[in-house]
mmCIF file of N, CA and C in Angstrom:
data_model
loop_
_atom_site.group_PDB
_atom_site.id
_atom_site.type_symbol
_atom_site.label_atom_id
_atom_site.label_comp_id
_atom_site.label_asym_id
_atom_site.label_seq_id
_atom_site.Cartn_x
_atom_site.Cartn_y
_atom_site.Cartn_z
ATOM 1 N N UNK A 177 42.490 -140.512 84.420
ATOM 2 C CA UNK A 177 43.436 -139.406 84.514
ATOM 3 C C UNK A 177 43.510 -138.631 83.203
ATOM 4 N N UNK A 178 43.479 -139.245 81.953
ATOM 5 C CA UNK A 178 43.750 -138.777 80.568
ATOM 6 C C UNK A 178 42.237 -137.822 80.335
ATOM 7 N N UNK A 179 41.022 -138.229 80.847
ATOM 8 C CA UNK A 179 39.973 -137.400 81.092
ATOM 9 C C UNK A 179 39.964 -136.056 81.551
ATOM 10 N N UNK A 180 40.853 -136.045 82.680
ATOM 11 C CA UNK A 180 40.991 -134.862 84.035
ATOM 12 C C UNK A 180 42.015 -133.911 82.782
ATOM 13 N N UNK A 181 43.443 -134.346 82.354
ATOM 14 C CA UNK A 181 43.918 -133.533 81.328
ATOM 15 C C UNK A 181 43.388 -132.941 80.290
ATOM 16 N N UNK A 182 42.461 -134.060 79.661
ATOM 17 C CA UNK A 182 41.782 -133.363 78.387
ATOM 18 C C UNK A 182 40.777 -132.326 78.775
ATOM 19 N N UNK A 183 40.106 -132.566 80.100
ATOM 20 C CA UNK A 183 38.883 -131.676 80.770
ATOM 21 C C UNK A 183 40.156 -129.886 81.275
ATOM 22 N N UNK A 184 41.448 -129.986 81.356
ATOM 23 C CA UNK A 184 41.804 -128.768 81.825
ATOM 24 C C UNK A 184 42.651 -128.240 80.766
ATOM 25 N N UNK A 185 42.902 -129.453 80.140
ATOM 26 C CA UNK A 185 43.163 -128.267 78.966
ATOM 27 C C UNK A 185 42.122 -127.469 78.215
ATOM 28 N N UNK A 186 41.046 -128.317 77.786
ATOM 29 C CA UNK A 186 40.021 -127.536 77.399
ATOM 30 C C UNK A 186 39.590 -126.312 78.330
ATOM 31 N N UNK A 187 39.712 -126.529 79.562
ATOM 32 C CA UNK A 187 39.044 -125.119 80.226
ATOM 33 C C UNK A 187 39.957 -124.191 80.322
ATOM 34 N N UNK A 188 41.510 -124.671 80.251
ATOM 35 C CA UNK A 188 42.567 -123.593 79.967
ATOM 36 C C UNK A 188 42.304 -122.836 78.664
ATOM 37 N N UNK A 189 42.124 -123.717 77.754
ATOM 38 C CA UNK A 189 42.036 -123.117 76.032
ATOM 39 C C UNK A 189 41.252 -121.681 76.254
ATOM 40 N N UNK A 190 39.822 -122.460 76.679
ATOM 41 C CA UNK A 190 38.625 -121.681 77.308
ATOM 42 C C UNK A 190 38.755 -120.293 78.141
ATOM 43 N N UNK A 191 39.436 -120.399 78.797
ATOM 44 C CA UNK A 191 39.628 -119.340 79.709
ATOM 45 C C UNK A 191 40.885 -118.149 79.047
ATOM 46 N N UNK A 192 41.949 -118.699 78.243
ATOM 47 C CA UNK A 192 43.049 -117.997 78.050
ATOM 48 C C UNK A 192 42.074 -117.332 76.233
ATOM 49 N N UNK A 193 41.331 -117.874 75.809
ATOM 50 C CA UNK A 193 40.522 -117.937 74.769
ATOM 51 C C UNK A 193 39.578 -116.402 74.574
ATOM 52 N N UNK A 194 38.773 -116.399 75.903
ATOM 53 C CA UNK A 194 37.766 -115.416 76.391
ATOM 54 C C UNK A 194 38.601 -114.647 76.087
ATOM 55 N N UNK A 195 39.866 -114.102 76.982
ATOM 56 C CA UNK A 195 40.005 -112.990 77.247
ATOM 57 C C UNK A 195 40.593 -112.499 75.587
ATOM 58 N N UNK A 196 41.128 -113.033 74.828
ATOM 59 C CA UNK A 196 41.493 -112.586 73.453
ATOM 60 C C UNK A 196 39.935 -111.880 72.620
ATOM 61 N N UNK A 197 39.027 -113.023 73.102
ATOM 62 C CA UNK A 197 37.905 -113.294 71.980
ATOM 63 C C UNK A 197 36.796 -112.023 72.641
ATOM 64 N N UNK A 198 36.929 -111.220 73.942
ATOM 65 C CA UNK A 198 36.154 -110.318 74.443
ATOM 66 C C UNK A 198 36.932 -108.869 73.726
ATOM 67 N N UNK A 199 38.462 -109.302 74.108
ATOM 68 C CA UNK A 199 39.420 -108.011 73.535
ATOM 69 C C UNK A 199 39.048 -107.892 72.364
ATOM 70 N N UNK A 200 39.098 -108.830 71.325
ATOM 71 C CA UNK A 200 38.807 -108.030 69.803
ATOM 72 C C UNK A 200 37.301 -107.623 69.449
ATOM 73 N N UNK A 201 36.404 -108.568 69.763
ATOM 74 C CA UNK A 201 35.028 -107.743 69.901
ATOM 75 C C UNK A 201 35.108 -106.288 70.757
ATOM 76 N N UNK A 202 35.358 -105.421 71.299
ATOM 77 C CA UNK A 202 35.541 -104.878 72.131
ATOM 78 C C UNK A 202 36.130 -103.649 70.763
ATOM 79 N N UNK A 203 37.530 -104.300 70.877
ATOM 80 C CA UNK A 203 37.938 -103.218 69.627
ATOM 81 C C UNK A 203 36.989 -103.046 68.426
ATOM 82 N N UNK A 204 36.314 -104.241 68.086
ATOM 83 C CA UNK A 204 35.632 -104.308 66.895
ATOM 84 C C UNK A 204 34.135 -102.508 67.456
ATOM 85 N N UNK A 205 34.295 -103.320 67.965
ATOM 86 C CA UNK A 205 32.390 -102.405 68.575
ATOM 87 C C UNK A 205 32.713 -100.941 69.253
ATOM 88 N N UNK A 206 34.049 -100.561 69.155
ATOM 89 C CA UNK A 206 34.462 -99.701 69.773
ATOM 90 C C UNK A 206 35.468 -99.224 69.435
ATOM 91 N N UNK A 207 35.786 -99.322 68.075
ATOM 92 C CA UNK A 207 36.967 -99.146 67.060
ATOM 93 C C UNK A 207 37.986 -97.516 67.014
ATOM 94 N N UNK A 208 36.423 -96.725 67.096
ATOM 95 C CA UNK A 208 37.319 -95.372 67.727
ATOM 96 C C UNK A 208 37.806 -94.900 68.493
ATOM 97 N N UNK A 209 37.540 -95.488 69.855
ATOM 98 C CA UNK A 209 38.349 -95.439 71.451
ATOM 99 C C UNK A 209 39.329 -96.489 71.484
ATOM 100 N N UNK A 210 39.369 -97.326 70.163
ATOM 101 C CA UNK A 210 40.746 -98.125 70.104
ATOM 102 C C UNK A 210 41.761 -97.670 69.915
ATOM 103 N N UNK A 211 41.645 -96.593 68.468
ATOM 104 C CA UNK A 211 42.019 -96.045 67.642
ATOM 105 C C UNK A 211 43.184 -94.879 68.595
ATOM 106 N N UNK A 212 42.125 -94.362 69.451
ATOM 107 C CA UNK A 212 42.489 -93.074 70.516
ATOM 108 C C UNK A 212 43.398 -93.557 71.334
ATOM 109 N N UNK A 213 43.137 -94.569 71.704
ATOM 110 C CA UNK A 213 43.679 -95.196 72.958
ATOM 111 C C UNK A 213 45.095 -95.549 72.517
ATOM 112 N N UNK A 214 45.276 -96.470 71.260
ATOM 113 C CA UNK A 214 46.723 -96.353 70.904
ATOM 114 C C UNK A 214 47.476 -95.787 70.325
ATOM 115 N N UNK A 215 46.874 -94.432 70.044
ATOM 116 C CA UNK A 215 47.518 -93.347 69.611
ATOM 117 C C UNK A 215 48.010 -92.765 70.755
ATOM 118 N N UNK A 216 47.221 -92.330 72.104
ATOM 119 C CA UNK A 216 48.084 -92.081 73.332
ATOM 120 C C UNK A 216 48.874 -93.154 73.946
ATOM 121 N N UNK A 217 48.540 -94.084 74.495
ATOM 122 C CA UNK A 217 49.071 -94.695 74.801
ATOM 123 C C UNK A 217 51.151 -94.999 74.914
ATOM 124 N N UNK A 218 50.599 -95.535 73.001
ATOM 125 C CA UNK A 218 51.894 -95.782 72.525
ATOM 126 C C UNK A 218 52.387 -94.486 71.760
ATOM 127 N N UNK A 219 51.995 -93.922 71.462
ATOM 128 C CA UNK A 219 52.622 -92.926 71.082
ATOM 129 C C UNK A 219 52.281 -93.314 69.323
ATOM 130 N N UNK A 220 51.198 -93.917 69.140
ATOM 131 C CA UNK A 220 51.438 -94.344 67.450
ATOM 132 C C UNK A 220 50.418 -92.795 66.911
ATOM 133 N N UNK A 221 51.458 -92.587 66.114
ATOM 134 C CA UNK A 221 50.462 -91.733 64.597
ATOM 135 C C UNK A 221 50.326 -92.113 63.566
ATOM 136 N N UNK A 222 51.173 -93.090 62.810
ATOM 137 C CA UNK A 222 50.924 -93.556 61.487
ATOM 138 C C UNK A 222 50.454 -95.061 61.081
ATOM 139 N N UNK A 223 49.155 -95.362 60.558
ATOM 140 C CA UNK A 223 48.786 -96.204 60.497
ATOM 141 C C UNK A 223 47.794 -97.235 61.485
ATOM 142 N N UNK A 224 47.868 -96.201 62.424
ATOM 143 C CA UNK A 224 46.943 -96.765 63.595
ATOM 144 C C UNK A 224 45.716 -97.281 63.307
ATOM 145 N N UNK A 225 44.417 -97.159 62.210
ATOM 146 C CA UNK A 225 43.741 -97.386 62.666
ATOM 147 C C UNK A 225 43.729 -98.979 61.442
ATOM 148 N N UNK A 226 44.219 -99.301 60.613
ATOM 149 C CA UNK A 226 44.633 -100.583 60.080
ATOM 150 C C UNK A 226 45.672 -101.826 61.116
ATOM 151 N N UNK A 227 46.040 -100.919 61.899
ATOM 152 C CA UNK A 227 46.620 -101.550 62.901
ATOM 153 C C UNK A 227 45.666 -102.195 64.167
ATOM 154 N N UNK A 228 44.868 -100.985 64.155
ATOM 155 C CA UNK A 228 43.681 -101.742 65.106
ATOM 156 C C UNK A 228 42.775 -102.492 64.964
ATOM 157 N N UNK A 229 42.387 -102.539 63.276
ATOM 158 C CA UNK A 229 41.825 -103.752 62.912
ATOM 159 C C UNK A 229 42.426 -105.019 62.904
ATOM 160 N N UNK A 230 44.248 -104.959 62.454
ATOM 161 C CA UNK A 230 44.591 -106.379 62.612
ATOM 162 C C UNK A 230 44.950 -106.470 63.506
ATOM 163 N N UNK A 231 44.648 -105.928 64.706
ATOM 164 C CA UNK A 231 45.119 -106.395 66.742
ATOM 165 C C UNK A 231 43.471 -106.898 66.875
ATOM 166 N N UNK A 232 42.109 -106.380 66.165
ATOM 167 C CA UNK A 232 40.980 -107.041 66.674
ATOM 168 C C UNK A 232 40.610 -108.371 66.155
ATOM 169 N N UNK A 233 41.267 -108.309 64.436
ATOM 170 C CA UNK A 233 41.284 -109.975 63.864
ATOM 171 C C UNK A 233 42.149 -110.785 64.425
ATOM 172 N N UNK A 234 43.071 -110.656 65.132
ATOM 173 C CA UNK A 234 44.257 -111.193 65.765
ATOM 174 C C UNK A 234 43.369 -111.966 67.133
ATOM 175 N N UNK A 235 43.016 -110.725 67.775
ATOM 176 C CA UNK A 235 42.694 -111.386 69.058
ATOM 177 C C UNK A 235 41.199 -112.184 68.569
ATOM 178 N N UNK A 236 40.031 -111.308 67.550
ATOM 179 C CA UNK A 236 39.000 -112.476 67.923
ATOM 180 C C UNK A 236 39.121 -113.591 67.312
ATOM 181 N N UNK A 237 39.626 -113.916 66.498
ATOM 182 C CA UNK A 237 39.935 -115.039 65.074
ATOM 183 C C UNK A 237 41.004 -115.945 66.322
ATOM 184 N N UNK A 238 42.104 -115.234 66.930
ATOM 185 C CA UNK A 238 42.918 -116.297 67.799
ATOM 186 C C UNK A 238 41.804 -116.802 69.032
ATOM 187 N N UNK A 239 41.531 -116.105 69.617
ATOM 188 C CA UNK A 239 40.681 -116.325 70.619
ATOM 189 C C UNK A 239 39.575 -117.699 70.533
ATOM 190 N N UNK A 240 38.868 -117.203 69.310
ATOM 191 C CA UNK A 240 38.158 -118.431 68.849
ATOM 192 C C UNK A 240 38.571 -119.538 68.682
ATOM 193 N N UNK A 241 39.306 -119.429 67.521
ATOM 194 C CA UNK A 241 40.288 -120.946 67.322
ATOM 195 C C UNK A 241 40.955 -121.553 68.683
ATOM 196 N N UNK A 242 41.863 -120.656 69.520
ATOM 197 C CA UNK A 242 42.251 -121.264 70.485
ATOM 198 C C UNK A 242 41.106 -122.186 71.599
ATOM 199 N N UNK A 243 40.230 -121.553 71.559
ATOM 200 C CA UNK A 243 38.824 -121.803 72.532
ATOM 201 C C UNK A 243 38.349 -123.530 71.674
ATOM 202 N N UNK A 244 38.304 -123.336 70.569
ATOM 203 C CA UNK A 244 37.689 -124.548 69.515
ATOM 204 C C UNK A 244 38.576 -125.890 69.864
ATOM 205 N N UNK A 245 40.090 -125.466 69.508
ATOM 206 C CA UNK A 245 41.070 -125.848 69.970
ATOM 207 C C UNK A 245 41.463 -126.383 67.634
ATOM 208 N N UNK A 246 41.253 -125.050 67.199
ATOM 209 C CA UNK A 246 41.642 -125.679 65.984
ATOM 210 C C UNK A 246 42.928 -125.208 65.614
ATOM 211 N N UNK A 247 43.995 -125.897 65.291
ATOM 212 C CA UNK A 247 45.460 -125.449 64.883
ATOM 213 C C UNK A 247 46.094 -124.592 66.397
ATOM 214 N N UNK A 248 45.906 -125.797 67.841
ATOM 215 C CA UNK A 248 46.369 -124.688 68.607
ATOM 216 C C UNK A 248 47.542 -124.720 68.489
ATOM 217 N N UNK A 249 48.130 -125.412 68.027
ATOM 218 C CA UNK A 249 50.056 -124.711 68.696
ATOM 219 C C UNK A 249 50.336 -123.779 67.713
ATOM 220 N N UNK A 250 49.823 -123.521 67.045
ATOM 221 C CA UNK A 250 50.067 -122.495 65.987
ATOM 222 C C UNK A 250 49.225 -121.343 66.509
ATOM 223 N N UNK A 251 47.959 -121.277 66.911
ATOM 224 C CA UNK A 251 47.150 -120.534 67.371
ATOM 225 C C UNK A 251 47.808 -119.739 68.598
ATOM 226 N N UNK A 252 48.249 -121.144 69.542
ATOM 227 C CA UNK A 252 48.930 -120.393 70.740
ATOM 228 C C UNK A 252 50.060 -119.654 70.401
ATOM 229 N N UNK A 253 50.887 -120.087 69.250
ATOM 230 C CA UNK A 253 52.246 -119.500 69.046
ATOM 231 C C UNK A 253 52.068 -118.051 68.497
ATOM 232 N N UNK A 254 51.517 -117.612 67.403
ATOM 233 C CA UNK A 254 50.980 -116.416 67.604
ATOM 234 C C UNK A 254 50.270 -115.758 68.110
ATOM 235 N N UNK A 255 49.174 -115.921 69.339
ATOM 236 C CA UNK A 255 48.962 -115.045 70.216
ATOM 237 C C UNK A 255 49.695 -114.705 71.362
ATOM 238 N N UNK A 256 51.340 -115.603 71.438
ATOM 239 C CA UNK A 256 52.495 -115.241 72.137
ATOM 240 C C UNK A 256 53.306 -114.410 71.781
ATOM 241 N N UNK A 257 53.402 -114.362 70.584
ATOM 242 C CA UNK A 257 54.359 -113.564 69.610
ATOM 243 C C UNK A 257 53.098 -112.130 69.554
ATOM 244 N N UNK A 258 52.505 -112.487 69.279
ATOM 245 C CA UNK A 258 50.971 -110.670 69.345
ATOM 246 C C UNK A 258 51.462 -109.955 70.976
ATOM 247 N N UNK A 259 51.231 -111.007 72.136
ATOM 248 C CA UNK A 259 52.005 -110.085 73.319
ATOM 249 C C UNK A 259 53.079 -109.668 73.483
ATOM 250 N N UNK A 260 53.693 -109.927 73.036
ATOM 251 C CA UNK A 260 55.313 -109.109 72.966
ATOM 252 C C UNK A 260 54.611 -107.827 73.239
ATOM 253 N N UNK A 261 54.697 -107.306 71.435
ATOM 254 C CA UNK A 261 54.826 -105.862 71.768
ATOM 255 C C UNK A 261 53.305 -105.011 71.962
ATOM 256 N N UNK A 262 52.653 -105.812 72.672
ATOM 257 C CA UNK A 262 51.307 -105.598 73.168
ATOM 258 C C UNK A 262 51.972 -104.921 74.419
ATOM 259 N N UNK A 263 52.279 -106.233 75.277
ATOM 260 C CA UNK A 263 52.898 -105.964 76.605
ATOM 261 C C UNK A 263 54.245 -104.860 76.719
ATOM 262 N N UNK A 264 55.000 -104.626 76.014
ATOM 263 C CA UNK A 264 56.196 -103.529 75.545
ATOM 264 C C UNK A 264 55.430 -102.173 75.457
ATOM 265 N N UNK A 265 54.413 -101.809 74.516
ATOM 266 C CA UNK A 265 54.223 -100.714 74.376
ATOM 267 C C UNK A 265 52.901 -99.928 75.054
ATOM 268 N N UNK A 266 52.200 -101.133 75.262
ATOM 269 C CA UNK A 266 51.154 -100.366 76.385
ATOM 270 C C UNK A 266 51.238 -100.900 77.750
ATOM 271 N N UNK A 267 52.060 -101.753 78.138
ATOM 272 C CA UNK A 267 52.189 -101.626 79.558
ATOM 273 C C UNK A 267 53.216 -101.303 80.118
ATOM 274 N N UNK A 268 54.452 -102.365 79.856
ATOM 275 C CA UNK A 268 56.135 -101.990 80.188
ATOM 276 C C UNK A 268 56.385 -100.374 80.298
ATOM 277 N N UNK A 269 56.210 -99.974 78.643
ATOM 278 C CA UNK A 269 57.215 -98.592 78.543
ATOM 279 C C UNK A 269 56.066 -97.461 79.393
ATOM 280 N N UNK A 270 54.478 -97.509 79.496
ATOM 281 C CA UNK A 270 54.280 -96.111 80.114
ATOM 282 C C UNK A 270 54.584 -96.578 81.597
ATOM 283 N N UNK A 271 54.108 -97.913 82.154
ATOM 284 C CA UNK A 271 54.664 -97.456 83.635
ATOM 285 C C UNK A 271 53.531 -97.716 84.287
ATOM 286 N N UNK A 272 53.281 -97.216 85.766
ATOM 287 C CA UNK A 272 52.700 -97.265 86.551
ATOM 288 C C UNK A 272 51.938 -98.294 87.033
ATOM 289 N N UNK A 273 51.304 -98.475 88.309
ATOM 290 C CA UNK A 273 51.293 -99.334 88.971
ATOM 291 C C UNK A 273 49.611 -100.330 87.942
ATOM 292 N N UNK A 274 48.748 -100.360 87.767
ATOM 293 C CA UNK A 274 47.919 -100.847 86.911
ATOM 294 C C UNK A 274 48.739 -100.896 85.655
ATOM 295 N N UNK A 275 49.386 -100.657 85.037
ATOM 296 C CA UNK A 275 50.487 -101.398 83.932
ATOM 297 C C UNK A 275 51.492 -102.690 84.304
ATOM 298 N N UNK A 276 51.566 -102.526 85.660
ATOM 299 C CA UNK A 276 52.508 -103.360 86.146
ATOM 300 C C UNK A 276 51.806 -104.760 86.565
ATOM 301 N N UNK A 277 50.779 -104.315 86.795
ATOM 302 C CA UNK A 277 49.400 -105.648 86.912
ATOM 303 C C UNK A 277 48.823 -106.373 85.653
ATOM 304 N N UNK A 278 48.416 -105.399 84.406
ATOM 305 C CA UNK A 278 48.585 -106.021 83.317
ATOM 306 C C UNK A 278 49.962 -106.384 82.312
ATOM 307 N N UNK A 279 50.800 -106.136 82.844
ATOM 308 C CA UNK A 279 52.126 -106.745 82.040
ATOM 309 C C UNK A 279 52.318 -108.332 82.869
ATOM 310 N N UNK A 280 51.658 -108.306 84.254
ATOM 311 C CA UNK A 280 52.044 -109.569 85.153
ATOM 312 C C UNK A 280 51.115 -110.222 84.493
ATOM 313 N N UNK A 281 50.243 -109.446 83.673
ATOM 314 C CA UNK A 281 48.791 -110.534 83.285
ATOM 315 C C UNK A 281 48.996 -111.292 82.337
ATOM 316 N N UNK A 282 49.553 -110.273 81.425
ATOM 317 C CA UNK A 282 50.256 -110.775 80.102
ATOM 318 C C UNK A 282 51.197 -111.810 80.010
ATOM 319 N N UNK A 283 52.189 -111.616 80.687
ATOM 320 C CA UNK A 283 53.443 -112.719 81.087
ATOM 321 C C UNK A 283 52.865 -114.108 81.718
ATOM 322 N N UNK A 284 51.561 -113.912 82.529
ATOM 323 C CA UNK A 284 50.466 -115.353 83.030
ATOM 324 C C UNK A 284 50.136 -115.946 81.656
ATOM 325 N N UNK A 285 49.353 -115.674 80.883
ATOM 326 C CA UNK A 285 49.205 -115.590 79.305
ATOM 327 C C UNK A 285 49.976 -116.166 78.115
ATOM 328 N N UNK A 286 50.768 -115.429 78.809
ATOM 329 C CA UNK A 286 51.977 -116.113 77.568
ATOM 330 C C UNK A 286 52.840 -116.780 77.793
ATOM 331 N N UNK A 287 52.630 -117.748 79.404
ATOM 332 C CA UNK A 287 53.229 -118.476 79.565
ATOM 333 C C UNK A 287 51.952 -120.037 79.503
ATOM 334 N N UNK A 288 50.817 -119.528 79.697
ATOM 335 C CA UNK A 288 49.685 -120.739 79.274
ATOM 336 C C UNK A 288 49.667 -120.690 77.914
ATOM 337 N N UNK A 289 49.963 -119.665 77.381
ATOM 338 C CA UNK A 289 49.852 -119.816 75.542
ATOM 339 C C UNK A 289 51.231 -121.034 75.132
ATOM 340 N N UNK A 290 52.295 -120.286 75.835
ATOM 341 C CA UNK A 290 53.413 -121.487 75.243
ATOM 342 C C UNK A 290 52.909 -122.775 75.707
ATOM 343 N N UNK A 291 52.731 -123.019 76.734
ATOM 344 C CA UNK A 291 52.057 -124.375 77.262
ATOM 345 C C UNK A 291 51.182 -125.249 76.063
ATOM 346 N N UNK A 292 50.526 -124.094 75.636
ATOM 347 C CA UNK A 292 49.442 -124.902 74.446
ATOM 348 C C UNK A 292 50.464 -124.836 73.286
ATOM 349 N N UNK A 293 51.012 -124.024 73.127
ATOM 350 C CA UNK A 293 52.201 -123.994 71.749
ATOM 351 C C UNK A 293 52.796 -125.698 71.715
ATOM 352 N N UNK A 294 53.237 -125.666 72.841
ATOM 353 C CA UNK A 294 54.399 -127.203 72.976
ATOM 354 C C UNK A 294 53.657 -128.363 73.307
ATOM 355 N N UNK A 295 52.304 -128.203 73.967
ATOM 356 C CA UNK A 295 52.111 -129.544 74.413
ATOM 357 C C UNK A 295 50.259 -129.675 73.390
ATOM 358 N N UNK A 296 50.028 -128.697 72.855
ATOM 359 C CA UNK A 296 48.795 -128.960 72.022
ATOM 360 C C UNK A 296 47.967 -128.773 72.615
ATOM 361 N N UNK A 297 46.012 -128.944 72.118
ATOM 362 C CA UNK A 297 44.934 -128.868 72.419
ATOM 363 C C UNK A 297 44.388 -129.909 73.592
ATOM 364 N N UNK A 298 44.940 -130.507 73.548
ATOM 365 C CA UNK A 298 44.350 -132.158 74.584
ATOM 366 C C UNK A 298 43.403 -132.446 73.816
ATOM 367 N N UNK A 299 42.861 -133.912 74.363
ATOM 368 C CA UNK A 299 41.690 -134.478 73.574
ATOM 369 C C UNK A 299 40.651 -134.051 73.255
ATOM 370 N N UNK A 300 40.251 -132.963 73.855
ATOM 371 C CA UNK A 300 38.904 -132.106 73.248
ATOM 372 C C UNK A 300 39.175 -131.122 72.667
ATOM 373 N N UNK A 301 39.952 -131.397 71.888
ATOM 374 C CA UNK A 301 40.021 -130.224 70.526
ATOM 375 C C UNK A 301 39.583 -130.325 68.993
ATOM 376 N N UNK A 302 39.821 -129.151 68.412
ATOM 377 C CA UNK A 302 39.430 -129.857 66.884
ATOM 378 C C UNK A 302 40.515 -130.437 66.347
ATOM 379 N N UNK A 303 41.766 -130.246 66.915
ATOM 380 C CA UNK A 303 43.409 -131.215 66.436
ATOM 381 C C UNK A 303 43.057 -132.484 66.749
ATOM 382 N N UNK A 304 42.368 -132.916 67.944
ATOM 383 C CA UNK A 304 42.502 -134.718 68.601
ATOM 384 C C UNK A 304 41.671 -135.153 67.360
ATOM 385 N N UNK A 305 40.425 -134.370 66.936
ATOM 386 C CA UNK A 305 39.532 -135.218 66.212
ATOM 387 C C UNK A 305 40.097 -136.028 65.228
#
């Protein structure tokens, strides 16, 4: 049984991991339609594009580690605290129905992130080692 846990947490890590670790490559390789994007979006003008570098070190640096499983409750705890106002300013406040699907996505997310926050990596992490 302690097998079957350590085998789903790891594929949870794994899976909640990707989607951080695709998002910041993504911004990384595509830094100026980041840039654009949260300037409309949210309405940001000042400082945006230092901002979009530390939302792409955020997500690929968390993403990774969480996936590795190194320092997750810390790992998970700030990529819970990063959705807040991820989920607040580009999905909540503009609205519409595909915002309302990724804010449900987000809230899935950051409720498997607390999961890893409180209960850790399971045995296949770099914490068990």
């Amino acid at each position: 049984m302690q097998s079957l846990n350590n085998l789903g947490a790891l594929a949870g890590r794994i899976l909640m991991g990707l989607i951080f670790t695709l998002s910041g490559l993504m911004k990384f390789t595509h830094l100026a339609g980041t840039v654009a994007m949260m300037e409309k979006m949210a309405g940001m003008s000042t400082m945006v594009y230092p901002q979009a570098i530390a939302a792409a070190i955020i997500e690929l640096g968390g993403g990774l580690l969480l996936m590795m499983g190194f320092h997750s409750r810390a790992v998970a705890f700030i990529l819970f605290l990063f959705l807040i106002p991820v989920t607040l300013l580009f999905h909540i406040i503009p609205g519409g129905q595909m915002n309302q699907v990724n804010t449900m996505k987000n809230f899935a997310i950051m409720g498997g992130l607390l999961i890893v926050a409180t209960q850790g990596g399971g045995g296949l992490s770099i914490d068990d080692r």
